[in-house]
Coordinates of C-alpha atoms in Angstrom, one line a residue:
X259 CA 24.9 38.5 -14.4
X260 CA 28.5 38.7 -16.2
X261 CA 29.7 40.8 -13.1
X262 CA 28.6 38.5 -10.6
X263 CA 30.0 35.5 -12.2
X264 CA 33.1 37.3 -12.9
X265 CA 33.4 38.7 -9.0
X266 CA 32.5 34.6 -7.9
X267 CA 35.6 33.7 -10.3
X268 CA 38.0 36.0 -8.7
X269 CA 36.8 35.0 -4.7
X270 CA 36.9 31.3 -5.8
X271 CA 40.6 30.8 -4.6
X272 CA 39.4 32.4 -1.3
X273 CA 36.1 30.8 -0.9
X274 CA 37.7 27.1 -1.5
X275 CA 40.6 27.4 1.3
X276 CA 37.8 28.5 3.7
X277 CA 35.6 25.2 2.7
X278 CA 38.7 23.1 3.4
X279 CA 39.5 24.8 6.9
X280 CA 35.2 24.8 8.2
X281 CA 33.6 21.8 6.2
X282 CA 30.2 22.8 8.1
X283 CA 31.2 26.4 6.6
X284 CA 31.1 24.7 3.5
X285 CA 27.9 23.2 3.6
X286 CA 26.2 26.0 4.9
X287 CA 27.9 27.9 1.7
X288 CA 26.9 25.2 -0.6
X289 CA 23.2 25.4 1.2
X290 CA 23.0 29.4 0.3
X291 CA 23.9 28.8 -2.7
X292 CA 21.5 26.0 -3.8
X293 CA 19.2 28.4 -2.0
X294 CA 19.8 31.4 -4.0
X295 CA 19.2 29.9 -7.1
X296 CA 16.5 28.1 -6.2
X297 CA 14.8 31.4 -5.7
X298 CA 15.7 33.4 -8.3
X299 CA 14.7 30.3 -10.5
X300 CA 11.2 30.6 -8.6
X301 CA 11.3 34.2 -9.2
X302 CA 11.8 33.9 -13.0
X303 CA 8.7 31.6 -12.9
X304 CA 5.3 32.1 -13.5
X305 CA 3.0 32.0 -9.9
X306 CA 1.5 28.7 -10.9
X307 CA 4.6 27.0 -11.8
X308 CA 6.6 28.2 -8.7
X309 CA 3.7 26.5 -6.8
X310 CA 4.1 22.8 -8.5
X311 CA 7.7 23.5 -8.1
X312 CA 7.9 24.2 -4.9
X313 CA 5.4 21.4 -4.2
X314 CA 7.6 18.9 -5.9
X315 CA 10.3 19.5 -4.0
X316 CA 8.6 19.5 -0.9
X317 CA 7.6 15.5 -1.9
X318 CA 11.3 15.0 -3.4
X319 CA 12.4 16.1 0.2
X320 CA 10.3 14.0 2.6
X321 CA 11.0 10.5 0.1
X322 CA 14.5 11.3 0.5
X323 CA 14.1 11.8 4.6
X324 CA 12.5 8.5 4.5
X325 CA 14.9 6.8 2.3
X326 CA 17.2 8.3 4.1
X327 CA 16.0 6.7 7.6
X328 CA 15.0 3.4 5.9
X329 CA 18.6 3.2 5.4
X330 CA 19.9 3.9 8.4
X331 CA 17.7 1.6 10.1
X332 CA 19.2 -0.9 8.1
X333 CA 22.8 0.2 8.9
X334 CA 22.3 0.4 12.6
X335 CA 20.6 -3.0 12.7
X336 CA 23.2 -4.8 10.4
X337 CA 25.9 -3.4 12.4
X338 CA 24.5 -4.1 15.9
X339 CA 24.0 -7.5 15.4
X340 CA 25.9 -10.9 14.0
X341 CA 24.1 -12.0 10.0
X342 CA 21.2 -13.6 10.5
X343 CA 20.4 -13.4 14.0
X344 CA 16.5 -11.7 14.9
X345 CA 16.8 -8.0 14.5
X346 CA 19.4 -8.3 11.2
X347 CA 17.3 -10.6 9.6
X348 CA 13.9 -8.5 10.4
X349 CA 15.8 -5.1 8.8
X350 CA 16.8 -7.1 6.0
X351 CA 13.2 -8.7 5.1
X352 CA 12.2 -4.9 5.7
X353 CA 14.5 -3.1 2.9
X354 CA 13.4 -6.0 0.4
X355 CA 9.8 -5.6 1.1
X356 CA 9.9 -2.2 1.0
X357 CA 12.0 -2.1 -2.4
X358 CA 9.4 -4.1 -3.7
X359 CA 6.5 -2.4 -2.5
X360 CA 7.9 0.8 -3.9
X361 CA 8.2 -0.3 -7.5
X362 CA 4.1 -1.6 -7.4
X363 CA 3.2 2.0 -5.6
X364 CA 5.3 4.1 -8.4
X365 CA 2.2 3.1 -10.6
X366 CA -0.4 4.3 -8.6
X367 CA -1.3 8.1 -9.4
X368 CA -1.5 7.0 -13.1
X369 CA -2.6 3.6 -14.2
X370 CA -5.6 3.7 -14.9
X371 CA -4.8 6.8 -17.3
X372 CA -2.1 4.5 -18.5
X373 CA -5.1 2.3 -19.1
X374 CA -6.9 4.7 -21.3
X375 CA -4.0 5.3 -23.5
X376 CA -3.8 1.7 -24.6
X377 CA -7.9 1.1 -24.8
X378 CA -9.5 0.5 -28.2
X379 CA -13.1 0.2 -29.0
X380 CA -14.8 -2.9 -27.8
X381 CA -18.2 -4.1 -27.9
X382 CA -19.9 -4.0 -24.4
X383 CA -16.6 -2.5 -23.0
X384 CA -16.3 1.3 -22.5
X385 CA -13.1 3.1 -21.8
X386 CA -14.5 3.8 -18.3
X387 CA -15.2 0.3 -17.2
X388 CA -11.9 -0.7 -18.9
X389 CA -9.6 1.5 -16.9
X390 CA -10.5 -0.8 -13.7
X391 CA -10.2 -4.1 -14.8
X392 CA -6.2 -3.9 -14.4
X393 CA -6.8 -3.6 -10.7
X394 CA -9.6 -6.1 -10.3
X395 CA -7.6 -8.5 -12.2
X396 CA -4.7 -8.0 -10.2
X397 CA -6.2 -8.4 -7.2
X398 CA -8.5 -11.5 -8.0
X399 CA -4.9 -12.8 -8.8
X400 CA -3.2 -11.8 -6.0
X401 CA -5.9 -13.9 -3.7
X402 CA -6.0 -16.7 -6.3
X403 CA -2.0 -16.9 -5.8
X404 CA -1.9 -16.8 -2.0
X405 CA -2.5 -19.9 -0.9
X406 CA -0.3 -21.7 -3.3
X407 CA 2.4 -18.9 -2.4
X408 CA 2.1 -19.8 1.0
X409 CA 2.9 -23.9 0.1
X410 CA 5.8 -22.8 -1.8
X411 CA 7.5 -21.2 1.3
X412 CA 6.5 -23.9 3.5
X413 CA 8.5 -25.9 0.7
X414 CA 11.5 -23.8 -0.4
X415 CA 12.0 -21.5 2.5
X416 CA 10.6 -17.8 2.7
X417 CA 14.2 -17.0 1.6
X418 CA 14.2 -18.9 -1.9
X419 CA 10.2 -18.2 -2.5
X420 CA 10.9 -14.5 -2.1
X421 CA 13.7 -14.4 -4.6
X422 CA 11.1 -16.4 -6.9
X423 CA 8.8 -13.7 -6.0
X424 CA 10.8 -11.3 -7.5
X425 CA 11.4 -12.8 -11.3
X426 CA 7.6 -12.2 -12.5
X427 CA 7.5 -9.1 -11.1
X428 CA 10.8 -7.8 -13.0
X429 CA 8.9 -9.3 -16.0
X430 CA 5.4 -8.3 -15.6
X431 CA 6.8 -4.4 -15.1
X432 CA 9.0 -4.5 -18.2
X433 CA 6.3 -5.9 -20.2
X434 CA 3.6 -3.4 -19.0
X435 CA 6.0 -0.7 -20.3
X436 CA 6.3 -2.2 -23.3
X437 CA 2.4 -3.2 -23.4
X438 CA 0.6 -1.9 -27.0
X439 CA -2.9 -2.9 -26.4
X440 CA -5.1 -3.6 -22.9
X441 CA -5.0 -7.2 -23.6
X442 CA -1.1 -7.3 -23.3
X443 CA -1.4 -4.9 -20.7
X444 CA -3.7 -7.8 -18.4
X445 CA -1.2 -10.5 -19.1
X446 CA 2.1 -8.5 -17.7
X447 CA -0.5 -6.9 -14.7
X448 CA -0.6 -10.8 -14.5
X449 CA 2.4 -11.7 -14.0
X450 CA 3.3 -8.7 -11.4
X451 CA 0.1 -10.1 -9.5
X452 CA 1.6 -13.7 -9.0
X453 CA 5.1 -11.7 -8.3
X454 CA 3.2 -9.5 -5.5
X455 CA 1.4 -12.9 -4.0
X456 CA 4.7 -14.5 -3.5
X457 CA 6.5 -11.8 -1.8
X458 CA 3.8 -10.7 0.6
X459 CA 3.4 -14.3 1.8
X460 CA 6.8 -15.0 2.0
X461 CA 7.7 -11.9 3.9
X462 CA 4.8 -12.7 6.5
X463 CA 6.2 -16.3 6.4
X464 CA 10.1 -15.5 6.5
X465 CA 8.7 -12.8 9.9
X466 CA 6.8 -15.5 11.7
X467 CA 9.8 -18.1 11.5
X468 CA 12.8 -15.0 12.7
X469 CA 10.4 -13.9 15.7
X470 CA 9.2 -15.7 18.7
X471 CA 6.3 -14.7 21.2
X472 CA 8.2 -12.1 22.7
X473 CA 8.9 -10.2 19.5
X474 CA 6.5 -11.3 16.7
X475 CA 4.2 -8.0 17.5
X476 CA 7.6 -6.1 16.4
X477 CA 8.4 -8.2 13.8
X478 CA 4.4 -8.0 11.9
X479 CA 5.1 -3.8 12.7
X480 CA 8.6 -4.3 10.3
X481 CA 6.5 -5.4 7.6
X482 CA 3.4 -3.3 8.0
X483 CA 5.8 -0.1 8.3
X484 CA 6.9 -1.5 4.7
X485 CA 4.3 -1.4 3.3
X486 CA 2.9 2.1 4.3
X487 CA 6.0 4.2 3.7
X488 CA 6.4 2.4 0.4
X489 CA 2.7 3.7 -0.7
X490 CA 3.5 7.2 1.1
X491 CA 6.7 7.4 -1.2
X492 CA 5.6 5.4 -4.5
X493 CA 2.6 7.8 -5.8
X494 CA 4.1 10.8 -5.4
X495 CA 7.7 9.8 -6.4
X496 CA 6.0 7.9 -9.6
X497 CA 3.7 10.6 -10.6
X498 CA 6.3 13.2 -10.3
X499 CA 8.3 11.0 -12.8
X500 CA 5.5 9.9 -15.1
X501 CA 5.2 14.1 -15.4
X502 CA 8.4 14.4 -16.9
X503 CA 9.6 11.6 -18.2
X504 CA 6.3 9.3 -19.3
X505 CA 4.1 7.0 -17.5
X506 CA 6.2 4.4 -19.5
X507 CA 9.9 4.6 -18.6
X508 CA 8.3 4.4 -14.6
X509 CA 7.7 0.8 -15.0
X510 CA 11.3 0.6 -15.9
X511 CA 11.9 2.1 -12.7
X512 CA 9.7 -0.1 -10.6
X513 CA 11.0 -3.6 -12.9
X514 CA 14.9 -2.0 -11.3
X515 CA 13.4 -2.1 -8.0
X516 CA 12.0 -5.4 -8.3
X517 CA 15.3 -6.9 -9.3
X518 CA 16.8 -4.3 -6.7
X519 CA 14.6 -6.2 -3.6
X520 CA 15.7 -9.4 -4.7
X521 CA 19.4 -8.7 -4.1
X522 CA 18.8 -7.3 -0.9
X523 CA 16.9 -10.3 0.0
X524 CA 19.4 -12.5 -1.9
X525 CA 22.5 -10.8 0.3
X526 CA 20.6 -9.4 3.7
X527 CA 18.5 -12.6 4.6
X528 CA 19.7 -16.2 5.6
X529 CA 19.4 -19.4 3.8
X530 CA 16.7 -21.8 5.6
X531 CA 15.6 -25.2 5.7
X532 CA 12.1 -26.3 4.4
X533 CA 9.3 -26.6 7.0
X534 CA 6.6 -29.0 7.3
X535 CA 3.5 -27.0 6.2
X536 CA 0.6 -26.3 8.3
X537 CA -2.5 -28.2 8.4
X538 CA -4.4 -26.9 4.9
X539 CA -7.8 -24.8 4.9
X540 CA -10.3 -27.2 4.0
X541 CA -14.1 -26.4 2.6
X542 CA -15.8 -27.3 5.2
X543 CA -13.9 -25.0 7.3
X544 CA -14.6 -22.2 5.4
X545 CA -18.6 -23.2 6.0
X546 CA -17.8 -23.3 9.5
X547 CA -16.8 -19.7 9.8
X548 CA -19.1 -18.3 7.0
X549 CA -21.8 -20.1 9.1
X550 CA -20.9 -17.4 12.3
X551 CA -23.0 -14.5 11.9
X552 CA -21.1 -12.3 13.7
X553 CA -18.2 -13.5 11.5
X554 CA -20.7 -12.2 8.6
X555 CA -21.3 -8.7 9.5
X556 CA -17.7 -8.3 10.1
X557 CA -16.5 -9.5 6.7
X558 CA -19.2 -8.3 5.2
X559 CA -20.2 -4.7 6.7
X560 CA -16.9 -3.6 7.7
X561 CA -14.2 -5.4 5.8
X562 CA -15.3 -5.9 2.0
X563 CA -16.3 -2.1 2.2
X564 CA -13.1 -1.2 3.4
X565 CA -11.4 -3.0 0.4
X566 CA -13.9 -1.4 -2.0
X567 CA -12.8 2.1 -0.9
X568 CA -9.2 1.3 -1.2
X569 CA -9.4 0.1 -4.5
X570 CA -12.5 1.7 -6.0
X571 CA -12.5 5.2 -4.4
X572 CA -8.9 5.7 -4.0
X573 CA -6.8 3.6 -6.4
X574 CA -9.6 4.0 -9.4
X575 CA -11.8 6.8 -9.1
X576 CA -9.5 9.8 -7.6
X577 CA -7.3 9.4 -10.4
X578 CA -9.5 9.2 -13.1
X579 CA -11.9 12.7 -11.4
X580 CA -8.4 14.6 -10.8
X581 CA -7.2 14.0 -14.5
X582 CA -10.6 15.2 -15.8
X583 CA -10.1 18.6 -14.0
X584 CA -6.7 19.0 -15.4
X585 CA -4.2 17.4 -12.6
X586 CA -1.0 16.2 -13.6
X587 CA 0.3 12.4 -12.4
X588 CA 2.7 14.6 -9.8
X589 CA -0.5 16.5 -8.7
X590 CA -2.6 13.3 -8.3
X591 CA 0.1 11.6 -6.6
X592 CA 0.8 14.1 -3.6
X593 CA -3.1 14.1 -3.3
X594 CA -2.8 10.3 -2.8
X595 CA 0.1 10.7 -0.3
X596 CA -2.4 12.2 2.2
X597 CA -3.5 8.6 2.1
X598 CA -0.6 7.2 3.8
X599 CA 0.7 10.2 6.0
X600 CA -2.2 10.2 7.6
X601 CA -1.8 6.4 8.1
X602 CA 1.9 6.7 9.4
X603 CA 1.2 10.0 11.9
X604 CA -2.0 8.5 13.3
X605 CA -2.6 4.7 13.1
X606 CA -0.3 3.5 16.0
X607 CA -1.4 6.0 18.2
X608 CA -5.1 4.8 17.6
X609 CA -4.2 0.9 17.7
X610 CA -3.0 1.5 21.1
X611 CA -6.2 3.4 22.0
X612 CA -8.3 0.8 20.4
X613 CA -6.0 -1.7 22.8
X614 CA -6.5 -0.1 25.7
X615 CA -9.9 0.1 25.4
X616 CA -10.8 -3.3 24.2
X617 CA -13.4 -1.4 21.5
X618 CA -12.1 -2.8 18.5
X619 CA -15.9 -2.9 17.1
X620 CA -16.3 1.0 17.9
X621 CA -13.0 2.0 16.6
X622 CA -14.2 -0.3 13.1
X623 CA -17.3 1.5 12.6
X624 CA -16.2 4.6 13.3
X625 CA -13.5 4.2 10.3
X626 CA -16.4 3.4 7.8
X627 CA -18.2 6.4 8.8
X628 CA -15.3 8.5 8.9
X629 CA -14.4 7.5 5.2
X630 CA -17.9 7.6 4.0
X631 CA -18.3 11.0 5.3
X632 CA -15.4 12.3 4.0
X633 CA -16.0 10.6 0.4
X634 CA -19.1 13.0 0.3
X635 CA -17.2 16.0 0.7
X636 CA -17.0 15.8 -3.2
X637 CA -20.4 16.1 -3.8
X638 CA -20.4 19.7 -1.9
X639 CA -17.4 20.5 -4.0
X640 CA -15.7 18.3 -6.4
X641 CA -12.4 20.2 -6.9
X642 CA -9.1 19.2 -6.2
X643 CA -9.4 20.5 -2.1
X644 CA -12.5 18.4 -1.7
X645 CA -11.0 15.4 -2.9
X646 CA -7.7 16.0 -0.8
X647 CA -9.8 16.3 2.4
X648 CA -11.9 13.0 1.2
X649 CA -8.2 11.3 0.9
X650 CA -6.8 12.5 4.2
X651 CA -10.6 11.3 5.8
X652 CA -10.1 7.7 4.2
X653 CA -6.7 7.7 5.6
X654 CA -8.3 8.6 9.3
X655 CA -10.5 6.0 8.6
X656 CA -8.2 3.1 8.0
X657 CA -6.0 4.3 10.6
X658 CA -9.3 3.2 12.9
X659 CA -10.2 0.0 11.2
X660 CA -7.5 -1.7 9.3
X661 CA -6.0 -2.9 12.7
X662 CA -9.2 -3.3 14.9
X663 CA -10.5 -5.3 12.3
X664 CA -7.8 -8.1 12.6
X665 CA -8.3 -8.1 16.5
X666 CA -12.4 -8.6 16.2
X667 CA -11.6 -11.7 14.1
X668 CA -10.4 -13.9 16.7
X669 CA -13.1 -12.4 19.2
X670 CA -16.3 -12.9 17.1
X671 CA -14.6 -16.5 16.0
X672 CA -13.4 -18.0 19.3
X673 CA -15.0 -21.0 18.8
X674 CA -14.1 -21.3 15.8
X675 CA -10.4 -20.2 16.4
X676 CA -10.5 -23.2 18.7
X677 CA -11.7 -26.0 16.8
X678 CA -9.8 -25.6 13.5
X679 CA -7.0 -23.3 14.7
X680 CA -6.5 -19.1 14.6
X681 CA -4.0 -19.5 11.9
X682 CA -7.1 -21.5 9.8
X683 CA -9.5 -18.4 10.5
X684 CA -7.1 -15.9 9.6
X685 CA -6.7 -17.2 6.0
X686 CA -10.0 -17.3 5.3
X687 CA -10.7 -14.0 6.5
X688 CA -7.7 -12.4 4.4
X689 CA -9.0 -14.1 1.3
X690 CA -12.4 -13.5 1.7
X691 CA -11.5 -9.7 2.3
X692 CA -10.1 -9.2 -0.6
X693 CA -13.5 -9.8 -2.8
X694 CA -13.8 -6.1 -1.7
X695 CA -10.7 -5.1 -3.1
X696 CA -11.5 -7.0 -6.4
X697 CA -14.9 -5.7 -6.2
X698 CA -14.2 -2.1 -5.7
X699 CA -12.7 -1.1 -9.3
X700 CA -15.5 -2.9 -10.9
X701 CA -18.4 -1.2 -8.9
X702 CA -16.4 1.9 -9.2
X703 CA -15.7 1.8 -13.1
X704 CA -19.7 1.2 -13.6
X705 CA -20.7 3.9 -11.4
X706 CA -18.7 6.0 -13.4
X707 CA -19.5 4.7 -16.8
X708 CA -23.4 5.4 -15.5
X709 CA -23.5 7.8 -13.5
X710 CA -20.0 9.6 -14.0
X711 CA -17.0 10.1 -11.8
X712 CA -18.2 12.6 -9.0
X713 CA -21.5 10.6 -8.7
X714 CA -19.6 7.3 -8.4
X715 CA -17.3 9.2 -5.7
X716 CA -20.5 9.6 -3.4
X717 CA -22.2 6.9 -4.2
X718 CA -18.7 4.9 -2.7
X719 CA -19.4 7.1 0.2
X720 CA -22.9 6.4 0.8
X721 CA -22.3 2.4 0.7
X722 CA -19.6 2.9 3.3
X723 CA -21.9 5.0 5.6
X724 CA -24.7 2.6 5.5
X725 CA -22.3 -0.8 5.9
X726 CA -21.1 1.1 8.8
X727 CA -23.7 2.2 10.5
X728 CA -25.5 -1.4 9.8
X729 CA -22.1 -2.9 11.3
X730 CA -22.4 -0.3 14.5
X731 CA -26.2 -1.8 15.2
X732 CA -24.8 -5.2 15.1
X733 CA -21.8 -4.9 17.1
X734 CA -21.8 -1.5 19.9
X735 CA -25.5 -1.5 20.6
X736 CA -25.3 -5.2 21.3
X737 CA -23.3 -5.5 24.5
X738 CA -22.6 -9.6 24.2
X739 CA -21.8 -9.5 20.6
X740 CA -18.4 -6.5 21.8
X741 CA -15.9 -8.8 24.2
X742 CA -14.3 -6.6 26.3
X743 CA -11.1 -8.2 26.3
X744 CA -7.7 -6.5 25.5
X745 CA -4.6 -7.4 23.6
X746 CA -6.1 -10.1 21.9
X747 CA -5.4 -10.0 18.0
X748 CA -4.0 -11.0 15.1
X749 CA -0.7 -13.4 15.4

């Protein structure tokens, strides 16, 4: 060791003027370099810890790639275009969205563990049931919060309501990394609920007034792009960190992206001037819709179940199992990327099938059964491979139905869509969806409490497979209840 550090001292002089003459010489020497050490610090390792290594880095590596082209979208856009105008403002609306994003997704490998740490004994309340109620909180908030979110950007402007957005968030992080006890732990989960509203309905809002008809399909794929790379980055990013540095100091992280997204939107996104707001959902409108039967077995066979496996299978119960067989937060987290990979490399290649061939309903059941089936792989073997190919399998799934669901809701509500407006219809389908995703921690969390974790796992799976073969019987064996008409889907 001595001789080869003393040989590199003496070629240094040599080595240096040959960087300054061939930079790519240098990089190349700089890249053998990192190289060799990398692997003689894999060599000096144990088999096992090589492996996690290795596997971290390969994560490290494809969040910076991302990053990486997240930025240089933004670049190129900026750059090509004068502030403000269409394509500027949609990249700018897309780095704060996806800063944002990226600081709730940091969490997601670990919280209900986090959970655990902070429960004490309560009457009636068992540590198992009280790891979900953090997520069903958060989400009965976030659809409590969404319609008045929505007035306050009709009011203020997108621009100003996503800045407001951003302040309980900051809060709501720094306090759950602070948090002693679960009860302090629910009021900052609270606050970042009410922050999370406010930015997801301003950035649909701030979209929908920067795009026209010609470009407004582009302009929704900005934001849904968002949101998936920021959940394919966050877990894996955020469990790796919560490994060496405690689950704790990530919510610092994810309160500095927070405030991070709200200078970008503060310095990327033009000021605007306050709207009139849209005609407001009334009751009876929602007993107009819920009175469609077809509207029914949609929401209520292929929808809430979707939500419940989100949020109960993956966000709940593949944590909690992988802890209990020994996986770290960085382990559970690139387990959970599989998620959203699969997502990125295969959902836009089956919307456009789904498009083409007008099938929405077919391509929706077939994402229920998909996921179901691949949520019973645990019950064949619950170790850590099972549950990655159950993860991948829910990712295929949602790649089939998350968009061909939206198109079926102005198809099996077209009279409805006409009489109080598609806008109208839309709402209430997006808040009624999200009962599953309230729903799905709290089934999950007392399957597990009952039954325990791998039980719960395919008991999720079951209830997927039978809503989804129940929905198939309602909508492909029934030839009027499938319109064949293409293209038609959410605005």
């Amino acid at each position: 060791m001595l001789a080869a550090v003393g040989l590199l001292a003496r070629r240094a002089p040599a080595l240096f003027d040959a960087v300054a003459r061939a930079p790519l010489r240098g990089l190349a020497l700089a890249g053998a370099a990192a190289g060799t050490v990398t692997l003689g610090a894999l060599a000096a390792m144990g088999a096992e810890a090589a492996q996690l290594l290795a596997a971290d880095a390969a994560v490290v590596l494809l969040v910076v790639l991302l990053l990486a082209h997240e930025a240089l979208r933004l670049l190129a856009a900026r750059t090509a275009v004068a502030p403000g105008e269409g394509v500027g403002s949609l990249a700018g609306i897309r780095a704060a969205l996806f800063l944002f994003m990226l600081a709730e997704e940091l969490s997601r490998s670990f919280l209900p563990l986090y959970v655990r740490e902070l429960y004490t004994p309560l009457p009636g309340l068992s540590d198992t049931l009280a790891m979900g109620l953090p997520i069903a909180l958060f989400m009965l908030l976030v659809a409590v919060f969404t319609p008045f979110a929505g007035v306050w950007a009709d009011r203020f402007g997108s621009r100003r309501t996503l800045l407001f957005g951003t302040l309980p968030a900051v809060a709501g992080f720094v306090g759950t990394a602070a948090a002693q006890t679960l009860p302090e732990l629910l009021v900052w989960r609270s606050a970042c609920a009410l922050g999370y509203a406010v930015m997801f309905i301003g950035a649909q809002g701030f979209i929908a007034r920067h795009t026209g008809r010609q470009d407004r399909a582009r302009g929704m794929a900005q934001f849904v792009v968002a949101v998936v790379v920021a959940g394919l980055c966050g877990a894996p990013v955020g469990g790796i960190l919560a490994d060496h540095l405690g689950p704790r100091t990530v919510f610092w992280v994810s309160a500095a992206l927070a405030l991070a997204s709200a200078l970008a939107a503060r310095g990327l996104l033009p000021s605007e001037a306050p709207e009139r707001a849209e005609r407001a959902v009334a009751w009876r409108d929602y007993a107009l819709v819920l009175a469609n039967r077809r509207f029914q077995a949609l929401l209520l066979l292929s929808s809430v179940p979707t939500k419940v496996m989100l949020t109960g299978w993956l966000f709940y119960l593949v944590p909690v199992h992988l802890h209990d067989l020994g996986a770290t937060p960085a382990t559970i987290g690139r387990t959970m990327m599989a998620y959203g990979l699969t997502i990125v490399l295969l959902g836009p290649w089956l919307s456009r099938m789904a498009d083409r061939s007008g099938r929405h309903a077919l391509f929706a059941g077939a994402g229920g059964l998909v996921g179901g089936g691949g949520a019973l792989a645990v019950l064949h073997s619950p170790g850590p491979a099972a549950v990655l190919a159950g993860v991948a399998a829910l990712g295929l799934a949602h790649a089939l139905n998350n968009a061909t669901q939206l198109a079926l809701v102005p198809e099996v509500a077209r009279a409805e869509c006409a009489r109080i407006g598609r806008t109208s219809v839309f709402a209430i389908y997006r808040l009624l969806e999200r009962a599953g995703a309230v729903l799905g921690p709290v089934i999950a969390a007392a399957l597990a409490d009952w039954f325990g974790a791998v039980a719960a796992l395919g008991a999720l799976g079951v209830l997927s497979l039978l809503t989804s073969a129940a929905f198939c019987a309602v909508f492909v064996r029934d030839a009027a209840a499938l319109p064949q008409t293409v293209g038609e889907g959410a605005p």
